[in-house]
Structure formats: structure tokens, C-alpha cells
Amino acid sequence: MISKEHAYAELLKTHRRNLHMIPELDRHLPKTKAYLNRILKELDCKLTYLCDSGVCAFFDKGKEDTYCFRAEMDALPGVEAMIGSYASKHEGIMHSCGHDGHMAINLAFGQYIDSLDTADHNVLLIFQPAEETLGGAKEICESGIFSKYNVTKVFGIHIWPFIEAGALASKRGAIMAKSAEIDIDILGESAHGTAAYEGKDALYIASDFMTRLYRRHAASIGAVQHFAEDVDPLPKAHPCKPEDKTIIHIGRMDSGYARNVVSNNTRLQGTVRAFSEENFANTLAIITDTLKDITEQYGCDATFTNSEGYPPIINDEALYLESSLAAKSLDCCYTELTEPVMASDDFSFYGHYAPSVFFLLGTGGDIPLHSVEFDFDESILISGFELYKALLSC
């Protein structure tokens, strides 16, 4: 006879592979939504559709409160390196961030809830679009669905490399950073390269700006260093708590239009990350202050914009203590992280509407998320499934 655990392990594998083959982007997820609908419509739950392709499944167990479990639906652009029976069938798109695994856990958990005659709480499963792009979590939170079903606790999980396969991890307080995109335009004046002094070289000015920006940020408390210790030419920041770490990173520079012409415009694009709104604001101030110094010195103009970004994920203190005990009761290894990670996720919005806790689930591999080579063994998913079962009794 096949054990229930083995049956659910196979179910998790099936869901994950079926979803892995049909990756879709942003809010445009017709095949993903259809797959979820096909499974959920067989269950005793009420379905609500939000955020274009989002699917919410409510399991009424006759209780006053509801526990919510979130999974993301969207994939990422990328040409998958894997060649196999469950490789992506959508050219140039792949599930390189584990969202297929998250959906598989939620689906199997829904099938488990459906099999129960009773439960300690009602359950709301959220399958959310646009985590990678527009922050679909915010729209779902603002829909009123939490108050409609009296959601009192929200849980989420993210598959994570560099942690033992099937192991769970989390921490109290901040676990992921606030992240925002930044765009900076340095506006110069064109001139022929043989008479550069007749113009204002936006490329040179932008390079000087970047050097000053990195030096000023590196000297601030909490700055994550930009180079390896043995080559780092920048100042070293004072020691700080892990939650005070910040990042400014410029990842792209576009400038000029000809090799022998002084650039009249340079665009810099990057990211800013911090674990609190205060530190985030202070980090943005480093950018604006440095930009002001540059424009005054060179007599040029500049513009700076930043996206709203996702808030930091802050695990609720009391709920973390309860849920970590549930995690530690499982057979899989549980680790309390010593410091938060610099990644970001729009799960943070849910914590503004109800106490929330976010967990990481190890792949046991060293291939990072968003890599075209990313893959994982579905056997890890049973740990997330068992965690959700345990959390339902918190």
C-alpha cells in the first residue's frame, strides 16, 4: 500500500513538472490559471479571481478566522538550459525562481485540506501573479479579501539554493530587504572629441559620480562592500547589525552615440536595498547628495528617480515564535538564519494586513535563483507541504 506521504510527494512532483512546462510572465498567465482552476474546481472551495490571472481558493471549515498561504504564479524571461521531459515549452520563458514549486505546495496543500472533515482554521490559498514585475501582492491585499474572510495569519515559502535539500529556514524580524530600482540621467553637452572642452562630457561626469557615490556609501554604517577584501579600494564601513546593511549598486550605464563625440547624456540604472524604511531613505539621500555635488561642480543637469519598490519582509515576532516551533517539530532540518538576505519579495505587503512569516526551503544546490540552469529535485517540496500542515495548528 502506498503511504499518504508518498502519495503527496508524487502529487507535488506532478504539479511542479506540469507547471514548469507552461511558464508565463507577469499577469498574462492563461495556461497557468487554467491548470490551477482544473485542480481547484474539483475541491470544496470558493474561488475568487483577482489581479487579472490571480486565483484565490477559500476553504470554509466553519471557523471564525482564516489562515492564508501565498504562492506566486509568474515565471521569468530566459532560455532554459535544461533539456528534459518537463523542460519549458514556452520559448524564452522559464521558471527560474521556484514559483512552480510554490504553486505545487499550495495545490497539494489544498487537496489535503479538502480531505479533512475539520480543521482548526479556515484556509485561504492565494495564487498570485506579477511578483517578479508589478507587485501583484499589493493589489490582492487592497482587494479586501483579507477582511472578507477574516484572515488573521499569512504564511509564505520560497525555494532557496545554498541551504540543505529539504531543510527549512527563517528568522525573527527582518528576513528580506526593501528593494527599489533607480534611474539617474547625467545631462551634458555634445562637442567633437577633438575639442572636448567645448562640451560637458556626461560620460566622464557619470564616472566621477559613480566613484564618489560608491566611496560615500562605503563609508556609511551598514554598507555592503563592493569588492573582495583583497582588492577593495573603498573605505570600510563600521561594523553593524545585519539588519542595518544597505546596498547601492549601479548595474548598467548607457552613454553617447559616437566614438569621437562628447557624450551629452549618460543613463545609470541600478538598485537600492535596505532592511528598514529609515535606512532605505538614508541610502537614497546619499545618492541625491552626491548628485547635487556633481551637478554643482560640473555645471550640468541631472535627474534621479526611484521606483516605489517592495517593503522589507519583517516576520511578526509572536507568530514567528509559534511557527518556528511548528517547523522544528518536523523531521526535516530547521535553521534560524543569523542574518537576513538581500533579496526582496512582494510577500512583504501581506504583513501590512495581517501578522505574517516567510520561510526558505533549501534546494541543496549551488545554482542561484534566476539562472537559466536553475532546477531542483521535487523531493524537497514535501518539507514545505508538511510545514503548512503543521502551521495550520498554530
GROMACS .gro file of C-alpha atoms in nm:
model
  394
    1MET     CA    1   0.000   0.000   0.000
    2ILE     CA    2   0.131   0.347  -0.089
    3SER     CA    3   0.166   0.572   0.214
    4LYS     CA    4  -0.012   0.907   0.223
    5GLU     CA    5   0.326   1.081   0.246
    6HIS     CA    6   0.446   0.905  -0.069
    7ALA     CA    7   0.121   0.986  -0.247
    8TYR     CA    8   0.154   1.356  -0.168
    9ALA     CA    9   0.521   1.352  -0.268
   10GLU     CA   10   0.423   1.218  -0.608
   11LEU     CA   11   0.141   1.471  -0.632
   12LEU     CA   12   0.384   1.754  -0.558
   13LYS     CA   13   0.619   1.627  -0.827
   14THR     CA   14   0.340   1.602  -1.081
   15HIS     CA   15   0.207   1.952  -1.014
   16ARG     CA   16   0.555   2.105  -1.021
   17ARG     CA   17   0.653   1.944  -1.351
   18ASN     CA   18   0.323   2.022  -1.520
   19LEU     CA   19   0.352   2.386  -1.416
   20HIS     CA   20   0.721   2.402  -1.505
   21MET     CA   21   0.640   2.321  -1.866
   22ILE     CA   22   0.400   2.618  -1.908
   23PRO     CA   23   0.584   2.923  -1.766
   24GLU     CA   24   0.420   3.261  -1.829
   25LEU     CA   25   0.505   3.621  -1.746
   26ASP     CA   26   0.365   3.897  -1.529
   27ARG     CA   27  -0.018   3.894  -1.522
   28HIS     CA   28  -0.064   3.711  -1.852
   29LEU     CA   29  -0.091   3.355  -1.725
   30PRO     CA   30  -0.380   3.183  -1.906
   31LYS     CA   31  -0.234   2.830  -1.910
   32THR     CA   32  -0.114   2.851  -1.551
   33LYS     CA   33  -0.452   2.978  -1.437
   34ALA     CA   34  -0.629   2.705  -1.633
   35TYR     CA   35  -0.417   2.435  -1.468
   36LEU     CA   36  -0.487   2.573  -1.120
   37ASN     CA   37  -0.858   2.601  -1.198
   38ARG     CA   38  -0.875   2.243  -1.320
   39ILE     CA   39  -0.742   2.115  -0.986
   40LEU     CA   40  -0.919   2.360  -0.755
   41LYS     CA   41  -1.263   2.325  -0.914
   42GLU     CA   42  -1.263   1.962  -0.806
   43LEU     CA   43  -1.230   2.071  -0.443
   44ASP     CA   44  -1.486   2.207  -0.197
   45CYS     CA   45  -1.366   2.567  -0.203
   46LYS     CA   46  -1.488   2.907  -0.320
   47LEU     CA   47  -1.278   3.061  -0.597
   48THR     CA   48  -1.214   3.432  -0.638
   49TYR     CA   49  -1.020   3.584  -0.928
   50LEU     CA   50  -0.803   3.892  -0.868
   51CYS     CA   51  -0.517   4.079  -1.031
   52ASP     CA   52  -0.609   3.955  -1.384
   53SER     CA   53  -0.482   3.597  -1.353
   54GLY     CA   54  -0.477   3.557  -0.974
   55VAL     CA   55  -0.669   3.270  -0.816
   56CYS     CA   56  -0.780   3.264  -0.451
   57ALA     CA   57  -0.931   2.946  -0.304
   58PHE     CA   58  -1.125   2.968   0.024
   59PHE     CA   59  -1.184   2.651   0.225
   60ASP     CA   60  -1.462   2.710   0.477
   61LYS     CA   61  -1.413   2.487   0.780
   62GLY     CA   62  -1.674   2.668   0.987
   63LYS     CA   63  -1.422   2.863   1.195
   64GLU     CA   64  -1.416   3.234   1.280
   65ASP     CA   65  -1.066   3.304   1.147
   66THR     CA   66  -0.870   3.213   0.836
   67TYR     CA   67  -0.504   3.128   0.771
   68CYS     CA   68  -0.366   3.239   0.436
   69PHE     CA   69  -0.091   3.071   0.231
   70ARG     CA   70   0.060   3.254  -0.068
   71ALA     CA   71   0.225   3.115  -0.384
   72GLU     CA   72   0.350   3.314  -0.684
   73MET     CA   73   0.250   3.217  -1.038
   74ASP     CA   74   0.476   3.411  -1.276
   75ALA     CA   75   0.799   3.299  -1.440
   76LEU     CA   76   1.092   3.493  -1.590
   77PRO     CA   77   1.243   3.555  -1.932
   78GLY     CA   78   1.527   3.315  -2.004
   79VAL     CA   79   1.628   3.032  -2.234
   80GLU     CA   80   1.625   2.725  -2.011
   81ALA     CA   81   1.947   2.525  -2.018
   82MET     CA   82   1.780   2.202  -1.905
   83ILE     CA   83   1.674   1.955  -2.171
   84GLY     CA   84   1.430   1.701  -2.035
   85SER     CA   85   1.076   1.572  -2.026
   86TYR     CA   86   0.947   1.863  -1.818
   87ALA     CA   87   1.152   2.148  -1.971
   88SER     CA   88   0.974   2.471  -2.060
   89LYS     CA   89   0.755   2.450  -2.368
   90HIS     CA   90   0.739   2.830  -2.395
   91GLU     CA   91   1.043   2.959  -2.579
   92GLY     CA   92   1.236   3.227  -2.394
   93ILE     CA   93   1.045   3.182  -2.066
   94MET     CA   94   1.125   2.957  -1.772
   95HIS     CA   95   1.051   2.903  -1.404
   96SER     CA   96   1.393   3.003  -1.275
   97CYS     CA   97   1.277   3.128  -0.935
   98GLY     CA   98   1.093   2.827  -0.794
   99HIS     CA   99   0.741   2.964  -0.831
  100ASP     CA  100   0.633   2.637  -0.992
  101GLY     CA  101   0.735   2.464  -0.669
  102HIS     CA  102   0.548   2.716  -0.456
  103MET     CA  103   0.230   2.661  -0.656
  104ALA     CA  104   0.273   2.283  -0.628
  105ILE     CA  105   0.293   2.309  -0.248
  106ASN     CA  106  -0.021   2.525  -0.233
  107LEU     CA  107  -0.214   2.296  -0.468
  108ALA     CA  108  -0.125   1.977  -0.282
  109PHE     CA  109  -0.200   2.151   0.048
  110GLY     CA  110  -0.541   2.249  -0.088
  111GLN     CA  111  -0.608   1.888  -0.181
  112TYR     CA  112  -0.507   1.788   0.171
  113ILE     CA  113  -0.737   2.049   0.330
  114ASP     CA  114  -1.021   1.927   0.111
  115SER     CA  115  -0.976   1.576   0.253
  116LEU     CA  116  -1.022   1.695   0.614
  117ASP     CA  117  -1.359   1.680   0.782
  118THR     CA  118  -1.250   1.954   1.018
  119ALA     CA  119  -0.959   2.192   1.070
  120ASP     CA  120  -0.854   2.440   1.336
  121HIS     CA  121  -0.897   2.732   1.095
  122ASN     CA  122  -1.043   2.818   0.758
  123VAL     CA  123  -0.784   2.831   0.481
  124LEU     CA  124  -0.728   3.082   0.202
  125LEU     CA  125  -0.483   2.984  -0.071
  126ILE     CA  126  -0.358   3.273  -0.283
  127PHE     CA  127  -0.201   3.209  -0.621
  128GLN     CA  128  -0.056   3.547  -0.709
  129PRO     CA  129   0.062   3.689  -1.044
  130ALA     CA  130   0.324   3.958  -1.103
  131GLU     CA  131   0.562   3.901  -0.814
  132GLU     CA  132   0.859   3.950  -1.046
  133THR     CA  133   0.729   4.267  -1.205
  134LEU     CA  134   0.448   4.484  -1.075
  135GLY     CA  135   0.398   4.363  -0.721
  136GLY     CA  136   0.071   4.172  -0.755
  137ALA     CA  137   0.062   4.123  -0.378
  138LYS     CA  138  -0.028   4.486  -0.319
  139GLU     CA  139  -0.332   4.471  -0.546
  140ILE     CA  140  -0.453   4.150  -0.384
  141CYS     CA  141  -0.412   4.298  -0.036
  142GLU     CA  142  -0.605   4.609  -0.139
  143SER     CA  143  -0.892   4.400  -0.281
  144GLY     CA  144  -1.047   4.349   0.064
  145ILE     CA  145  -1.021   3.970   0.053
  146PHE     CA  146  -0.841   3.957   0.389
  147SER     CA  147  -1.124   4.133   0.571
  148LYS     CA  148  -1.385   3.937   0.373
  149TYR     CA  149  -1.253   3.608   0.510
  150ASN     CA  150  -1.111   3.740   0.840
  151VAL     CA  151  -0.752   3.642   0.763
  152THR     CA  152  -0.553   3.650   1.087
  153LYS     CA  153  -0.221   3.497   0.976
  154VAL     CA  154  -0.033   3.479   0.646
  155PHE     CA  155   0.244   3.235   0.553
  156GLY     CA  156   0.472   3.210   0.255
  157ILE     CA  157   0.766   2.999   0.145
  158HIS     CA  158   1.046   3.044  -0.107
  159ILE     CA  159   1.267   2.776  -0.256
  160TRP     CA  160   1.628   2.872  -0.184
  161PRO     CA  161   1.969   2.748  -0.301
  162PHE     CA  162   2.267   2.713  -0.068
  163ILE     CA  163   2.055   2.554   0.206
  164GLU     CA  164   2.049   2.179   0.271
  165ALA     CA  165   1.800   1.998   0.047
  166GLY     CA  166   1.458   1.991   0.212
  167ALA     CA  167   1.571   2.200   0.509
  168LEU     CA  168   1.366   2.495   0.628
  169ALA     CA  169   1.500   2.830   0.747
  170SER     CA  170   1.373   3.163   0.869
  171LYS     CA  171   1.443   3.422   1.138
  172ARG     CA  172   1.270   3.666   1.365
  173GLY     CA  173   1.231   4.022   1.240
  174ALA     CA  174   1.367   4.130   0.903
  175ILE     CA  175   1.430   3.843   0.661
  176MET     CA  176   1.433   4.015   0.318
  177ALA     CA  177   1.522   4.365   0.206
  178LYS     CA  178   1.325   4.656   0.070
  179SER     CA  179   1.429   4.692  -0.291
  180ALA     CA  180   1.380   4.966  -0.548
  181GLU     CA  181   1.508   5.038  -0.896
  182ILE     CA  182   1.696   5.363  -0.954
  183ASP     CA  183   1.747   5.565  -1.276
  184ILE     CA  184   1.994   5.853  -1.298
  185ASP     CA  185   2.044   6.072  -1.604
  186ILE     CA  186   2.350   6.296  -1.630
  187LEU     CA  187   2.283   6.568  -1.889
  188GLY     CA  188   2.590   6.714  -2.057
  189GLU     CA  189   2.663   6.897  -2.383
  190SER     CA  190   2.795   6.750  -2.706
  191ALA     CA  191   3.117   6.856  -2.875
  192HIS     CA  192   3.364   6.694  -3.108
  193GLY     CA  193   3.609   6.468  -2.930
  194THR     CA  194   3.900   6.677  -3.058
  195ALA     CA  195   3.761   6.975  -2.865
  196ALA     CA  196   3.601   6.810  -2.566
  197TYR     CA  197   3.645   7.128  -2.363
  198GLU     CA  198   3.372   7.291  -2.569
  199GLY     CA  199   3.115   7.048  -2.428
  200LYS     CA  200   3.029   6.884  -2.098
  201ASP     CA  201   3.127   6.518  -2.100
  202ALA     CA  202   2.833   6.331  -1.946
  203LEU     CA  203   3.027   6.003  -1.959
  204TYR     CA  204   3.318   6.140  -1.758
  205ILE     CA  205   3.085   6.317  -1.515
  206ALA     CA  206   2.883   5.999  -1.464
  207SER     CA  207   3.202   5.801  -1.399
  208ASP     CA  208   3.311   6.057  -1.141
  209PHE     CA  209   2.964   6.042  -0.986
  210MET     CA  210   2.979   5.663  -0.955
  211THR     CA  211   3.321   5.675  -0.790
  212ARG     CA  212   3.208   5.936  -0.538
  213LEU     CA  213   2.878   5.757  -0.478
  214TYR     CA  214   3.043   5.423  -0.403
  215ARG     CA  215   3.303   5.585  -0.178
  216ARG     CA  216   3.041   5.783   0.016
  217HIS     CA  217   2.814   5.482   0.056
  218ALA     CA  218   3.104   5.253   0.153
  219ALA     CA  219   3.185   5.484   0.443
  220SER     CA  220   2.829   5.473   0.578
  221ILE     CA  221   2.724   5.239   0.856
  222GLY     CA  222   2.589   4.914   0.715
  223ALA     CA  223   2.722   4.943   0.359
  224VAL     CA  224   2.780   4.605   0.198
  225GLN     CA  225   3.127   4.616   0.047
  226HIS     CA  226   3.152   4.630  -0.329
  227PHE     CA  227   3.475   4.438  -0.386
  228ALA     CA  228   3.653   4.140  -0.235
  229GLU     CA  229   3.865   4.216   0.069
  230ASP     CA  230   4.198   4.177  -0.111
  231VAL     CA  231   4.116   4.427  -0.387
  232ASP     CA  232   3.867   4.664  -0.225
  233PRO     CA  233   3.980   5.025  -0.284
  234LEU     CA  234   3.682   5.173  -0.099
  235PRO     CA  235   3.652   5.278   0.266
  236LYS     CA  236   3.540   5.013   0.511
  237ALA     CA  237   3.217   5.077   0.696
  238HIS     CA  238   3.189   5.036   1.069
  239PRO     CA  239   3.054   4.702   1.199
  240CYS     CA  240   2.678   4.694   1.229
  241LYS     CA  241   2.384   4.470   1.299
  242PRO     CA  242   2.293   4.252   0.998
  243GLU     CA  243   1.958   4.432   0.977
  244ASP     CA  244   2.138   4.765   0.918
  245LYS     CA  245   2.308   4.652   0.595
  246THR     CA  246   2.240   4.853   0.279
  247ILE     CA  247   2.329   4.825  -0.089
  248ILE     CA  248   2.370   5.074  -0.371
  249HIS     CA  249   2.455   4.906  -0.697
  250ILE     CA  250   2.476   5.053  -1.047
  251GLY     CA  251   2.445   4.768  -1.293
  252ARG     CA  252   2.407   4.944  -1.625
  253MET     CA  253   2.548   5.255  -1.796
  254ASP     CA  254   2.440   5.386  -2.139
  255SER     CA  255   2.613   5.689  -2.283
  256GLY     CA  256   2.679   5.879  -2.604
  257TYR     CA  257   2.616   5.799  -2.968
  258ALA     CA  258   2.957   5.812  -3.141
  259ARG     CA  259   3.315   5.725  -3.052
  260ASN     CA  260   3.452   6.069  -3.145
  261VAL     CA  261   3.175   6.284  -2.994
  262VAL     CA  262   3.148   6.406  -2.635
  263SER     CA  263   2.853   6.233  -2.471
  264ASN     CA  264   2.564   6.464  -2.392
  265ASN     CA  265   2.369   6.210  -2.186
  266THR     CA  266   2.453   5.918  -1.960
  267ARG     CA  267   2.191   5.696  -1.801
  268LEU     CA  268   2.276   5.487  -1.496
  269GLN     CA  269   2.044   5.211  -1.377
  270GLY     CA  270   2.073   5.020  -1.055
  271THR     CA  271   1.915   4.908  -0.731
  272VAL     CA  272   1.898   5.018  -0.368
  273ARG     CA  273   1.829   4.775  -0.084
  274ALA     CA  274   1.783   4.806   0.291
  275PHE     CA  275   1.601   4.628   0.574
  276SER     CA  276   1.415   4.929   0.711
  277GLU     CA  277   1.238   5.228   0.565
  278GLU     CA  278   1.467   5.462   0.761
  279ASN     CA  279   1.787   5.307   0.627
  280PHE     CA  280   1.637   5.300   0.280
  281ALA     CA  281   1.562   5.673   0.296
  282ASN     CA  282   1.912   5.744   0.425
  283THR     CA  283   2.061   5.546   0.137
  284LEU     CA  284   1.859   5.740  -0.118
  285ALA     CA  285   1.985   6.060   0.045
  286ILE     CA  286   2.344   5.952  -0.026
  287ILE     CA  287   2.252   5.937  -0.395
  288THR     CA  288   2.078   6.275  -0.405
  289ASP     CA  289   2.353   6.449  -0.206
  290THR     CA  290   2.625   6.309  -0.431
  291LEU     CA  291   2.431   6.406  -0.741
  292LYS     CA  292   2.391   6.760  -0.609
  293ASP     CA  293   2.767   6.789  -0.554
  294ILE     CA  294   2.839   6.666  -0.907
  295THR     CA  295   2.596   6.896  -1.083
  296GLU     CA  296   2.724   7.198  -0.893
  297GLN     CA  297   3.088   7.120  -0.972
  298TYR     CA  298   3.042   7.050  -1.342
  299GLY     CA  299   2.755   7.292  -1.408
  300CYS     CA  300   2.542   7.020  -1.561
  301ASP     CA  301   2.189   6.897  -1.505
  302ALA     CA  302   2.078   6.559  -1.375
  303THR     CA  303   1.762   6.372  -1.288
  304PHE     CA  304   1.708   6.092  -1.037
  305THR     CA  305   1.404   5.868  -0.997
  306ASN     CA  306   1.338   5.553  -0.798
  307SER     CA  307   1.057   5.302  -0.803
  308GLU     CA  308   0.832   5.253  -0.503
  309GLY     CA  309   0.978   4.905  -0.463
  310TYR     CA  310   0.869   4.636  -0.223
  311PRO     CA  311   0.882   4.697   0.153
  312PRO     CA  312   1.117   4.478   0.359
  313ILE     CA  313   0.976   4.146   0.477
  314ILE     CA  314   0.952   4.163   0.855
  315ASN     CA  315   0.843   3.842   1.024
  316ASP     CA  316   0.591   3.906   1.300
  317GLU     CA  317   0.770   3.838   1.629
  318ALA     CA  318   0.495   3.645   1.810
  319LEU     CA  319   0.388   3.449   1.503
  320TYR     CA  320   0.749   3.363   1.424
  321LEU     CA  321   0.794   3.209   1.768
  322GLU     CA  322   0.482   2.995   1.718
  323SER     CA  323   0.557   2.892   1.362
  324SER     CA  324   0.926   2.818   1.421
  325LEU     CA  325   0.822   2.571   1.692
  326ALA     CA  326   0.597   2.404   1.435
  327ALA     CA  327   0.887   2.391   1.188
  328LYS     CA  328   1.124   2.247   1.447
  329SER     CA  329   0.874   1.968   1.522
  330LEU     CA  330   0.916   1.828   1.171
  331ASP     CA  331   1.164   1.562   1.063
  332CYS     CA  332   1.336   1.800   0.820
  333CYS     CA  333   1.615   2.021   0.948
  334TYR     CA  334   1.519   2.373   1.063
  335THR     CA  335   1.775   2.653   1.083
  336GLU     CA  336   1.734   3.000   1.228
  337LEU     CA  337   1.917   3.238   0.997
  338THR     CA  338   2.180   3.457   1.160
  339GLU     CA  339   2.109   3.746   0.926
  340PRO     CA  340   1.853   3.846   0.663
  341VAL     CA  341   1.912   3.808   0.290
  342MET     CA  342   1.942   4.096   0.045
  343ALA     CA  343   1.682   3.955  -0.194
  344SER     CA  344   1.334   4.106  -0.199
  345ASP     CA  345   0.982   3.973  -0.250
  346ASP     CA  346   0.641   4.136  -0.256
  347PHE     CA  347   0.521   3.896   0.014
  348SER     CA  348   0.611   4.194   0.236
  349PHE     CA  349   0.279   4.363   0.151
  350TYR     CA  350   0.081   4.084   0.319
  351GLY     CA  351   0.249   4.161   0.651
  352HIS     CA  352   0.089   4.507   0.642
  353TYR     CA  353  -0.256   4.347   0.655
  354ALA     CA  354  -0.207   4.055   0.895
  355PRO     CA  355   0.078   3.900   1.100
  356SER     CA  356   0.299   3.709   0.858
  357VAL     CA  357   0.601   3.479   0.847
  358PHE     CA  358   0.814   3.386   0.547
  359PHE     CA  359   1.020   3.066   0.525
  360LEU     CA  360   1.301   2.948   0.296
  361LEU     CA  361   1.314   2.591   0.164
  362GLY     CA  362   1.655   2.457   0.065
  363THR     CA  363   1.734   2.302  -0.272
  364GLY     CA  364   2.072   2.168  -0.158
  365GLY     CA  365   2.226   2.311  -0.476
  366ASP     CA  366   2.458   2.597  -0.558
  367ILE     CA  367   2.288   2.727  -0.873
  368PRO     CA  368   2.132   3.064  -0.789
  369LEU     CA  369   1.777   3.173  -0.849
  370HIS     CA  370   1.711   3.341  -1.187
  371SER     CA  371   1.984   3.134  -1.352
  372VAL     CA  372   1.894   2.961  -1.681
  373GLU     CA  373   2.041   2.647  -1.521
  374PHE     CA  374   1.818   2.660  -1.213
  375ASP     CA  375   1.637   2.337  -1.128
  376PHE     CA  376   1.569   2.133  -0.815
  377ASP     CA  377   1.470   1.787  -0.701
  378GLU     CA  378   1.097   1.784  -0.621
  379SER     CA  379   1.158   1.568  -0.315
  380ILE     CA  380   1.227   1.890  -0.123
  381LEU     CA  381   0.867   2.004  -0.167
  382ILE     CA  382   0.733   1.760   0.092
  383SER     CA  383   0.906   1.971   0.360
  384GLY     CA  384   0.705   2.276   0.258
  385PHE     CA  385   0.387   2.072   0.243
  386GLU     CA  386   0.445   1.927   0.592
  387LEU     CA  387   0.529   2.273   0.723
  388TYR     CA  388   0.196   2.409   0.604
  389LYS     CA  389   0.014   2.118   0.768
  390ALA     CA  390   0.193   2.195   1.097
  391LEU     CA  391   0.128   2.569   1.070
  392LEU     CA  392  -0.244   2.510   1.040
  393SER     CA  393  -0.243   2.410   1.407
  394CYS     CA  394  -0.058   2.721   1.531
   0.00000   0.00000   0.00000
